[in-house]
Amino acid sequence: MAMFEIIRRDGLARIGKLETRSGSVETPALLPVVNPKICTVTPRELYDEFGFGALITNSYIIKNSPELREKAQSVGLHEMLDFPGIIMTDSGTFQSHMYGEVEVANEEMVEFQKSIGSDIGTVLDIFTEPFWSKERTAESIEVTLERTQRACEIKGDMMINGVGQGSVFPDLREDCARKMASMDIDVHPIGGIVPLMEQYRYRDLVDVVISSKKGLNPSRPVHLFGAGHPMIFALAALMGCDLFDSASYAKFARDDRLMFIDGTFRLQDMQSLDCECPACRGLTLEGLRKMNARDRTRTIAKHNLYQIRGELRLVKRYIREGRLWELAEMRCRAHPALLDALRRLGEHSEFLGKYDPVSRDGAMFYTGTETRGRPVFSKYAKRIMERYTPPTDKAALFCDEGSKPYSRAFESEFRKARSAGYTPVVASPFGPAPAELDEMYPLAQSVFPLAEDAETKAAAASLTEAFLRSKFKETVKWSDIPDGGAEEFDADLLRARAVAEYQFGAAAAASLFRGSIELVVSRNTGKIRNVISDGEHVLSMRAGDGLYTLRKEGAHRITAAVPAPSLRVAVNDDAVPFVSEGRNVFCQFVLSADPSLVPMDEVIVVDKDDKVIATGRMALVSDEISAFKKGVAVKVRSGAGED
Ligand code: GUN
Ligand code: ZN
């Protein structure tokens, strides 16, 4: 039985565990392509020396060679290749893309893959070429879907790759993906992308992957079929691709071409080697050039594999650190076509925003104008317009001078503004930053260069202007605030309330700030720690991101004030005793989840009758929770016995 579990995530990117009958691999993973006729690097070396736990080979080539076919069918693929890990097989589709029609039938190909002990076999899909008409593409997808359905029926205990097609037509991609999602497929490769990559059409690749992701089943791993250059791993992982495969490491090596993170370079053109990978260490360019052909090909192939492995490790590290956007932004500056892709990704920020965590551990880095395409920007802009209510109807406008939080940098100026009845608003690179929210993610936990980009400055300024116009009657420059104001104000209380409104909405905030309010403030930092309303501890503010952790009492208030399913995950009766004791909520026990919640959002766990049983933070989003049969949906903080 196929199993895929998410261990860590960063937006759409995930570190997962894919289990098969030949063991498991951690994703994102690359499967080196092994041509059973030419083993440039042997499968055993791939496993032992490089630690690749999975490879892919072509069952069509094996089937067409009497010698290989006979051996594979008698001893099985694993023994034939001497590879103890996971073996995926492809079906011959790619041969038909390269060399024209191939003479095999889908069922025959699936049965053959079963007969040689493939762990994950592939349907004989039809490769949709980018130059085809939409009609032709749509017709061929129908055939692929029929074949996929048939493959699912006969797959037995082999897992199956159901390859999504649709060329560069986003609607066909999404529709095909959605139909595949409802079939009994184990892995979702996105096919038909090799010509796009060969032509550096990375921008189109972004549309293809995003439109596919919209339809696919989020509980299954996504394989970017034929993508094996380390240059695109960060971007592809950011879009939610879990598996890659590479024949290039060997093909390029045969042409004396070396893969690096910033491109592929010809040995004859290179000016120096300067590579510290185990294959190149101690070697000079001259030394490599002088090697005999076989040794040179092997050395370059190994070099290419080390580059691939190194980048995959880095991608995983950045996912763990919640910083994959930043790695993708760096990588996409290696080639203008990749920069186009990154810019295009910014146009999908609404979709990406559904998966983007509410905050993260470290600061967000601005690396250039493309950073504005990150969902954190559009989400902030939307929320501040929808949820912020100013305490006064006059604003005092400040400029961001790079020092944060603003209320510390402008301490006396803010006080003066408030005393005169003005609400301080900083024109930040995110747009308007009202003083009450300035310690909250992302306002405080972000770093921008001191020299602004004109584009970002203009975009932020127009957001600020729209905000001031809609929320205030009057705005003055901070330097024009009159002296000697005598308005009373409680900045902590204003902050406490504004953050609650921003995080949970006005109705929930009103219920949390009922009656007499007492704030517990840290003696060391002066920051708000706890909110006590009518004697009940309802909220705690996190020092790290300036957002709230919801207490049980706060959860009771919200469920009474805000109708379900808002801010809730409902679980069935089986889970109630466990979750009440503080155990995490697993996907299989969830009845429903508020679809607007994103990873790391605070959530109230309720039973089927909307009775509060715990509070916690979202680990997955609602559509993922319904797709996964396994894994943590909510990290529970407190059970019924808490407080
Ligand atoms: N290898 C690279 N692209 C594809 C594809 O679209 N389908 C299959 N089956 N294999 C591939
Ligand atoms: Zn090297």
Short mmCIF file of N, CA and C in Angstrom, two decimals, residues 211-358:
data_model
loop_
_atom_site.label_atom_id
_atom_site.label_comp_id
_atom_site.label_asym_id
_atom_site.label_seq_id
_atom_site.Cartn_x
_atom_site.Cartn_y
_atom_site.Cartn_z
N SER A 211 -0.87 24.88 -12.27
CA SER A 211 -2.21 24.46 -12.67
C SER A 211 -2.41 22.97 -12.37
N SER A 212 -1.35 22.18 -12.50
CA SER A 212 -1.46 20.77 -12.14
C SER A 212 -1.70 20.62 -10.64
N LYS A 213 -0.93 21.34 -9.85
CA LYS A 213 -1.06 21.23 -8.40
C LYS A 213 -2.47 21.57 -7.92
N LYS A 214 -3.11 22.49 -8.63
CA LYS A 214 -4.47 22.87 -8.23
C LYS A 214 -5.43 21.68 -8.28
N GLY A 215 -5.18 20.76 -9.24
CA GLY A 215 -6.10 19.64 -9.38
C GLY A 215 -5.67 18.37 -8.68
N LEU A 216 -4.37 18.24 -8.42
CA LEU A 216 -3.86 16.96 -7.92
C LEU A 216 -4.26 16.69 -6.48
N ASN A 217 -4.16 15.44 -6.11
CA ASN A 217 -4.44 15.02 -4.75
C ASN A 217 -3.22 15.36 -3.88
N PRO A 218 -3.40 16.27 -2.90
CA PRO A 218 -2.24 16.73 -2.14
C PRO A 218 -1.58 15.67 -1.27
N SER A 219 -2.25 14.51 -1.12
CA SER A 219 -1.65 13.49 -0.27
C SER A 219 -0.71 12.57 -1.05
N ARG A 220 -0.54 12.84 -2.33
CA ARG A 220 0.36 11.98 -3.13
C ARG A 220 1.58 12.76 -3.58
N PRO A 221 2.71 12.08 -3.67
CA PRO A 221 3.91 12.79 -4.13
C PRO A 221 3.80 13.19 -5.60
N VAL A 222 4.37 14.34 -5.91
CA VAL A 222 4.36 14.86 -7.27
C VAL A 222 5.77 14.75 -7.85
N HIS A 223 5.83 14.15 -9.02
CA HIS A 223 7.12 13.90 -9.67
C HIS A 223 7.21 14.79 -10.90
N LEU A 224 8.24 15.61 -10.97
CA LEU A 224 8.43 16.45 -12.15
C LEU A 224 9.24 15.62 -13.16
N PHE A 225 8.50 15.01 -14.08
CA PHE A 225 9.06 13.95 -14.92
C PHE A 225 10.08 14.49 -15.94
N GLY A 226 11.33 14.08 -15.77
CA GLY A 226 12.37 14.50 -16.70
C GLY A 226 13.11 15.74 -16.25
N ALA A 227 12.82 16.20 -15.01
CA ALA A 227 13.53 17.38 -14.50
C ALA A 227 14.66 16.90 -13.60
N GLY A 228 15.88 17.22 -13.98
CA GLY A 228 17.00 16.72 -13.20
C GLY A 228 18.15 17.69 -13.06
N HIS A 229 17.92 18.95 -13.43
CA HIS A 229 19.02 19.91 -13.27
C HIS A 229 18.89 20.60 -11.92
N PRO A 230 19.98 20.62 -11.13
CA PRO A 230 19.88 21.20 -9.79
C PRO A 230 19.46 22.67 -9.80
N MET A 231 19.66 23.34 -10.92
CA MET A 231 19.29 24.74 -11.05
C MET A 231 17.81 24.99 -10.71
N ILE A 232 16.95 24.02 -10.98
CA ILE A 232 15.51 24.27 -10.78
C ILE A 232 14.92 23.57 -9.56
N PHE A 233 15.74 22.86 -8.80
CA PHE A 233 15.17 22.12 -7.67
C PHE A 233 14.46 23.03 -6.67
N ALA A 234 15.11 24.13 -6.33
CA ALA A 234 14.51 25.01 -5.30
C ALA A 234 13.17 25.55 -5.77
N LEU A 235 13.13 26.03 -7.00
CA LEU A 235 11.88 26.57 -7.55
C LEU A 235 10.81 25.48 -7.63
N ALA A 236 11.20 24.31 -8.14
CA ALA A 236 10.23 23.23 -8.31
C ALA A 236 9.72 22.74 -6.95
N ALA A 237 10.61 22.61 -5.99
CA ALA A 237 10.19 22.17 -4.65
C ALA A 237 9.25 23.21 -4.04
N LEU A 238 9.55 24.48 -4.29
CA LEU A 238 8.69 25.55 -3.78
C LEU A 238 7.28 25.45 -4.34
N MET A 239 7.16 24.93 -5.56
CA MET A 239 5.84 24.76 -6.17
C MET A 239 5.19 23.44 -5.76
N GLY A 240 5.87 22.66 -4.93
CA GLY A 240 5.27 21.43 -4.43
C GLY A 240 5.67 20.17 -5.19
N CYS A 241 6.80 20.18 -5.87
CA CYS A 241 7.28 18.95 -6.52
C CYS A 241 8.13 18.19 -5.52
N ASP A 242 7.88 16.88 -5.44
CA ASP A 242 8.55 16.05 -4.44
C ASP A 242 9.63 15.15 -5.04
N LEU A 243 9.44 14.79 -6.31
CA LEU A 243 10.38 13.85 -6.94
C LEU A 243 10.89 14.42 -8.26
N PHE A 244 12.12 14.08 -8.55
CA PHE A 244 12.75 14.47 -9.80
C PHE A 244 13.46 13.25 -10.36
N ASP A 245 13.82 13.29 -11.64
CA ASP A 245 14.66 12.22 -12.16
C ASP A 245 15.64 12.83 -13.14
N SER A 246 16.79 12.21 -13.24
CA SER A 246 17.79 12.80 -14.11
C SER A 246 18.50 11.76 -14.93
N ALA A 247 18.40 11.93 -16.26
CA ALA A 247 19.27 11.18 -17.15
C ALA A 247 20.43 12.07 -17.54
N SER A 248 20.27 13.38 -17.31
CA SER A 248 21.27 14.36 -17.75
C SER A 248 22.63 14.12 -17.11
N TYR A 249 22.61 13.69 -15.84
CA TYR A 249 23.91 13.53 -15.18
C TYR A 249 24.82 12.65 -16.01
N ALA A 250 24.26 11.62 -16.66
CA ALA A 250 25.06 10.70 -17.48
C ALA A 250 25.17 11.17 -18.93
N LYS A 251 24.06 11.67 -19.45
CA LYS A 251 24.07 12.16 -20.85
C LYS A 251 25.05 13.31 -21.01
N PHE A 252 24.96 14.27 -20.10
CA PHE A 252 25.87 15.42 -20.17
C PHE A 252 27.32 14.95 -20.01
N ALA A 253 27.52 13.98 -19.12
CA ALA A 253 28.88 13.50 -18.88
C ALA A 253 29.47 12.92 -20.16
N ARG A 254 28.65 12.23 -20.92
CA ARG A 254 29.15 11.66 -22.19
C ARG A 254 29.53 12.75 -23.17
N ASP A 255 28.92 13.93 -23.04
CA ASP A 255 29.28 15.09 -23.88
C ASP A 255 30.29 16.01 -23.21
N ASP A 256 30.94 15.55 -22.15
CA ASP A 256 31.89 16.40 -21.42
C ASP A 256 31.25 17.69 -20.91
N ARG A 257 30.05 17.55 -20.38
CA ARG A 257 29.41 18.76 -19.82
C ARG A 257 29.17 18.58 -18.33
N LEU A 258 29.53 19.61 -17.58
CA LEU A 258 29.44 19.54 -16.11
C LEU A 258 28.27 20.39 -15.62
N MET A 259 27.48 19.79 -14.76
CA MET A 259 26.36 20.53 -14.17
C MET A 259 26.85 21.26 -12.93
N PHE A 260 26.42 22.51 -12.83
CA PHE A 260 26.62 23.28 -11.61
C PHE A 260 25.29 23.93 -11.26
N ILE A 261 25.27 24.49 -10.11
CA ILE A 261 24.03 25.08 -9.63
C ILE A 261 23.60 26.27 -10.49
N ASP A 262 24.55 26.88 -11.17
CA ASP A 262 24.19 28.04 -12.00
C ASP A 262 24.20 27.73 -13.48
N GLY A 263 24.22 26.45 -13.85
CA GLY A 263 24.15 26.12 -15.27
C GLY A 263 24.98 24.89 -15.60
N THR A 264 25.10 24.64 -16.91
CA THR A 264 25.88 23.50 -17.39
C THR A 264 27.03 24.06 -18.23
N PHE A 265 28.21 23.52 -17.99
CA PHE A 265 29.38 24.09 -18.67
C PHE A 265 30.18 23.02 -19.39
N ARG A 266 30.66 23.37 -20.58
CA ARG A 266 31.48 22.45 -21.36
C ARG A 266 32.89 22.41 -20.80
N LEU A 267 33.39 21.21 -20.71
CA LEU A 267 34.75 21.05 -20.21
C LEU A 267 35.73 21.88 -21.04
N GLN A 268 35.53 21.91 -22.36
CA GLN A 268 36.47 22.62 -23.23
C GLN A 268 36.43 24.13 -23.03
N ASP A 269 35.28 24.66 -22.54
CA ASP A 269 35.16 26.11 -22.34
C ASP A 269 35.57 26.56 -20.95
N MET A 270 35.65 25.62 -20.02
CA MET A 270 35.87 26.04 -18.64
C MET A 270 37.29 26.57 -18.45
N GLN A 271 37.41 27.57 -17.58
CA GLN A 271 38.71 28.18 -17.32
C GLN A 271 39.40 27.56 -16.11
N SER A 272 38.61 27.01 -15.23
CA SER A 272 39.18 26.27 -14.10
C SER A 272 38.11 25.35 -13.58
N LEU A 273 38.52 24.35 -12.80
CA LEU A 273 37.53 23.40 -12.32
C LEU A 273 36.92 23.87 -11.00
N ASP A 274 37.80 24.16 -10.06
CA ASP A 274 37.35 24.71 -8.77
C ASP A 274 36.11 24.03 -8.21
N CYS A 275 36.15 22.71 -8.14
CA CYS A 275 35.04 22.02 -7.53
C CYS A 275 35.58 21.15 -6.41
N GLU A 276 34.93 21.23 -5.27
CA GLU A 276 35.39 20.48 -4.10
C GLU A 276 34.59 19.19 -3.90
N CYS A 277 33.81 18.78 -4.90
CA CYS A 277 33.04 17.56 -4.72
C CYS A 277 34.00 16.37 -4.67
N PRO A 278 33.59 15.26 -4.06
CA PRO A 278 34.50 14.13 -3.93
C PRO A 278 35.02 13.60 -5.27
N ALA A 279 34.28 13.80 -6.35
CA ALA A 279 34.76 13.32 -7.65
C ALA A 279 35.86 14.21 -8.21
N CYS A 280 35.79 15.49 -7.94
CA CYS A 280 36.76 16.44 -8.51
C CYS A 280 37.91 16.77 -7.57
N ARG A 281 37.74 16.49 -6.31
CA ARG A 281 38.74 16.92 -5.33
C ARG A 281 40.13 16.45 -5.75
N GLY A 282 41.07 17.39 -5.75
CA GLY A 282 42.43 17.06 -6.14
C GLY A 282 42.65 17.06 -7.64
N LEU A 283 41.59 17.26 -8.41
CA LEU A 283 41.73 17.24 -9.86
C LEU A 283 41.84 18.66 -10.40
N THR A 284 42.61 18.80 -11.48
CA THR A 284 42.63 20.08 -12.19
C THR A 284 41.88 19.89 -13.50
N LEU A 285 41.62 21.02 -14.13
CA LEU A 285 40.95 20.99 -15.42
C LEU A 285 41.80 20.17 -16.41
N GLU A 286 43.11 20.42 -16.38
CA GLU A 286 44.03 19.70 -17.28
C GLU A 286 43.96 18.20 -17.03
N GLY A 287 44.00 17.87 -15.74
CA GLY A 287 43.96 16.47 -15.36
C GLY A 287 42.69 15.79 -15.85
N LEU A 288 41.58 16.48 -15.73
CA LEU A 288 40.30 15.92 -16.15
C LEU A 288 40.27 15.77 -17.68
N ARG A 289 40.77 16.78 -18.38
CA ARG A 289 40.77 16.74 -19.84
C ARG A 289 41.63 15.60 -20.37
N LYS A 290 42.69 15.30 -19.65
CA LYS A 290 43.63 14.28 -20.13
C LYS A 290 43.19 12.86 -19.82
N MET A 291 42.19 12.71 -19.00
CA MET A 291 41.75 11.34 -18.67
C MET A 291 41.25 10.61 -19.91
N ASN A 292 41.32 9.28 -19.86
CA ASN A 292 40.73 8.54 -20.98
C ASN A 292 39.22 8.71 -20.93
N ALA A 293 38.57 8.48 -22.08
CA ALA A 293 37.15 8.83 -22.23
C ALA A 293 36.29 8.19 -21.15
N ARG A 294 36.55 6.94 -20.86
CA ARG A 294 35.68 6.23 -19.93
C ARG A 294 35.79 6.81 -18.51
N ASP A 295 37.03 7.02 -18.06
CA ASP A 295 37.23 7.58 -16.72
C ASP A 295 36.67 8.99 -16.62
N ARG A 296 36.87 9.74 -17.71
CA ARG A 296 36.39 11.13 -17.71
C ARG A 296 34.87 11.16 -17.60
N THR A 297 34.21 10.34 -18.41
CA THR A 297 32.75 10.30 -18.35
C THR A 297 32.27 9.93 -16.96
N ARG A 298 32.92 8.93 -16.39
CA ARG A 298 32.52 8.50 -15.04
C ARG A 298 32.74 9.61 -14.01
N THR A 299 33.89 10.28 -14.12
CA THR A 299 34.19 11.35 -13.16
C THR A 299 33.17 12.48 -13.29
N ILE A 300 32.87 12.85 -14.53
CA ILE A 300 31.92 13.96 -14.72
C ILE A 300 30.52 13.53 -14.26
N ALA A 301 30.15 12.29 -14.57
CA ALA A 301 28.83 11.81 -14.14
C ALA A 301 28.74 11.87 -12.61
N LYS A 302 29.80 11.46 -11.96
CA LYS A 302 29.79 11.51 -10.49
C LYS A 302 29.76 12.94 -9.98
N HIS A 303 30.54 13.80 -10.64
CA HIS A 303 30.49 15.21 -10.28
C HIS A 303 29.04 15.71 -10.38
N ASN A 304 28.38 15.38 -11.49
CA ASN A 304 27.00 15.84 -11.69
C ASN A 304 26.08 15.31 -10.58
N LEU A 305 26.28 14.07 -10.20
CA LEU A 305 25.46 13.49 -9.13
C LEU A 305 25.72 14.18 -7.79
N TYR A 306 26.98 14.54 -7.55
CA TYR A 306 27.26 15.25 -6.29
C TYR A 306 26.62 16.64 -6.28
N GLN A 307 26.59 17.28 -7.44
CA GLN A 307 25.92 18.59 -7.49
C GLN A 307 24.43 18.44 -7.19
N ILE A 308 23.85 17.43 -7.79
CA ILE A 308 22.42 17.15 -7.58
C ILE A 308 22.15 16.86 -6.11
N ARG A 309 22.97 15.99 -5.55
CA ARG A 309 22.76 15.60 -4.16
C ARG A 309 22.93 16.78 -3.22
N GLY A 310 23.96 17.57 -3.50
CA GLY A 310 24.23 18.73 -2.63
C GLY A 310 23.07 19.72 -2.66
N GLU A 311 22.54 19.97 -3.85
CA GLU A 311 21.45 20.94 -3.93
C GLU A 311 20.18 20.41 -3.27
N LEU A 312 19.93 19.12 -3.43
CA LEU A 312 18.75 18.54 -2.77
C LEU A 312 18.86 18.66 -1.26
N ARG A 313 20.05 18.44 -0.76
CA ARG A 313 20.24 18.59 0.69
C ARG A 313 19.99 20.02 1.12
N LEU A 314 20.46 20.95 0.30
CA LEU A 314 20.28 22.35 0.63
C LEU A 314 18.80 22.73 0.60
N VAL A 315 18.10 22.22 -0.41
CA VAL A 315 16.67 22.49 -0.51
C VAL A 315 15.96 22.00 0.75
N LYS A 316 16.32 20.81 1.20
CA LYS A 316 15.69 20.27 2.42
C LYS A 316 16.02 21.14 3.62
N ARG A 317 17.27 21.59 3.70
CA ARG A 317 17.62 22.43 4.84
C ARG A 317 16.79 23.72 4.84
N TYR A 318 16.64 24.30 3.68
CA TYR A 318 15.86 25.54 3.61
C TYR A 318 14.38 25.28 3.91
N ILE A 319 13.88 24.12 3.52
CA ILE A 319 12.48 23.80 3.88
C ILE A 319 12.37 23.71 5.41
N ARG A 320 13.32 23.01 6.02
CA ARG A 320 13.29 22.87 7.48
C ARG A 320 13.35 24.23 8.17
N GLU A 321 14.13 25.13 7.57
CA GLU A 321 14.28 26.46 8.17
C GLU A 321 13.15 27.41 7.78
N GLY A 322 12.25 26.95 6.92
CA GLY A 322 11.15 27.80 6.47
C GLY A 322 11.61 28.92 5.56
N ARG A 323 12.69 28.70 4.83
CA ARG A 323 13.26 29.78 4.02
C ARG A 323 13.40 29.41 2.55
N LEU A 324 12.60 28.46 2.08
CA LEU A 324 12.81 28.00 0.70
C LEU A 324 12.58 29.10 -0.33
N TRP A 325 11.66 30.02 -0.04
CA TRP A 325 11.48 31.14 -0.96
C TRP A 325 12.80 31.84 -1.23
N GLU A 326 13.57 32.03 -0.16
CA GLU A 326 14.81 32.77 -0.33
C GLU A 326 15.83 32.01 -1.16
N LEU A 327 15.88 30.70 -0.99
CA LEU A 327 16.79 29.91 -1.83
C LEU A 327 16.33 29.97 -3.29
N ALA A 328 15.04 29.83 -3.53
CA ALA A 328 14.53 29.89 -4.90
C ALA A 328 14.85 31.25 -5.53
N GLU A 329 14.70 32.30 -4.74
CA GLU A 329 15.00 33.64 -5.27
C GLU A 329 16.47 33.76 -5.65
N MET A 330 17.34 33.17 -4.83
CA MET A 330 18.77 33.21 -5.17
C MET A 330 19.04 32.41 -6.43
N ARG A 331 18.49 31.20 -6.50
CA ARG A 331 18.77 30.32 -7.63
C ARG A 331 18.23 30.88 -8.93
N CYS A 332 17.10 31.54 -8.85
CA CYS A 332 16.46 32.04 -10.08
C CYS A 332 17.18 33.25 -10.65
N ARG A 333 18.25 33.66 -10.00
CA ARG A 333 19.05 34.74 -10.57
C ARG A 333 20.19 34.20 -11.41
N ALA A 334 20.24 32.87 -11.55
CA ALA A 334 21.32 32.28 -12.34
C ALA A 334 21.07 32.43 -13.84
N HIS A 335 19.83 32.60 -14.24
CA HIS A 335 19.52 32.72 -15.67
C HIS A 335 18.26 33.57 -15.84
N PRO A 336 18.27 34.47 -16.82
CA PRO A 336 17.09 35.34 -17.01
C PRO A 336 15.79 34.55 -17.19
N ALA A 337 15.86 33.38 -17.82
CA ALA A 337 14.64 32.59 -18.01
C ALA A 337 14.10 32.09 -16.66
N LEU A 338 15.00 31.84 -15.73
CA LEU A 338 14.56 31.45 -14.39
C LEU A 338 13.97 32.65 -13.65
N LEU A 339 14.54 33.81 -13.91
CA LEU A 339 14.01 35.02 -13.28
C LEU A 339 12.58 35.28 -13.78
N ASP A 340 12.37 35.03 -15.06
CA ASP A 340 11.01 35.11 -15.60
C ASP A 340 10.07 34.16 -14.87
N ALA A 341 10.58 32.97 -14.60
CA ALA A 341 9.76 31.97 -13.90
C ALA A 341 9.41 32.46 -12.50
N LEU A 342 10.38 33.01 -11.82
CA LEU A 342 10.14 33.51 -10.46
C LEU A 342 9.11 34.63 -10.48
N ARG A 343 9.24 35.50 -11.47
CA ARG A 343 8.26 36.60 -11.58
C ARG A 343 6.87 36.05 -11.86
N ARG A 344 6.82 35.05 -12.70
CA ARG A 344 5.54 34.42 -13.00
C ARG A 344 4.93 33.79 -11.75
N LEU A 345 5.77 33.17 -10.95
CA LEU A 345 5.28 32.54 -9.72
C LEU A 345 4.57 33.57 -8.84
N GLY A 346 5.10 34.79 -8.84
CA GLY A 346 4.50 35.86 -8.05
C GLY A 346 3.05 36.14 -8.47
N GLU A 347 2.73 35.82 -9.72
CA GLU A 347 1.35 36.03 -10.18
C GLU A 347 0.41 34.94 -9.68
N HIS A 348 0.95 33.91 -9.09
CA HIS A 348 0.12 32.84 -8.51
C HIS A 348 0.03 32.96 -7.00
N SER A 349 0.26 34.17 -6.48
CA SER A 349 0.42 34.25 -5.03
C SER A 349 -0.89 33.97 -4.28
N GLU A 350 -2.02 34.13 -4.93
CA GLU A 350 -3.26 33.81 -4.22
C GLU A 350 -3.34 32.31 -3.91
N PHE A 351 -3.01 31.50 -4.92
CA PHE A 351 -3.02 30.05 -4.70
C PHE A 351 -1.94 29.65 -3.68
N LEU A 352 -0.75 30.20 -3.87
CA LEU A 352 0.34 29.88 -2.95
C LEU A 352 0.00 30.31 -1.52
N GLY A 353 -0.75 31.39 -1.42
CA GLY A 353 -1.10 31.93 -0.10
C GLY A 353 -1.93 30.98 0.75
N LYS A 354 -2.65 30.08 0.09
CA LYS A 354 -3.46 29.13 0.87
C LYS A 354 -2.58 28.17 1.69
N TYR A 355 -1.31 28.08 1.29
CA TYR A 355 -0.40 27.14 1.95
C TYR A 355 0.73 27.83 2.69
N ASP A 356 0.78 29.14 2.56
CA ASP A 356 1.90 29.88 3.15
C ASP A 356 1.68 30.02 4.65
N PRO A 357 2.67 29.67 5.47
CA PRO A 357 2.46 29.70 6.91
C PRO A 357 2.21 31.11 7.43
N VAL A 358 1.47 31.19 8.52
CA VAL A 358 1.09 32.48 9.06
C VAL A 358 2.30 33.27 9.56
#
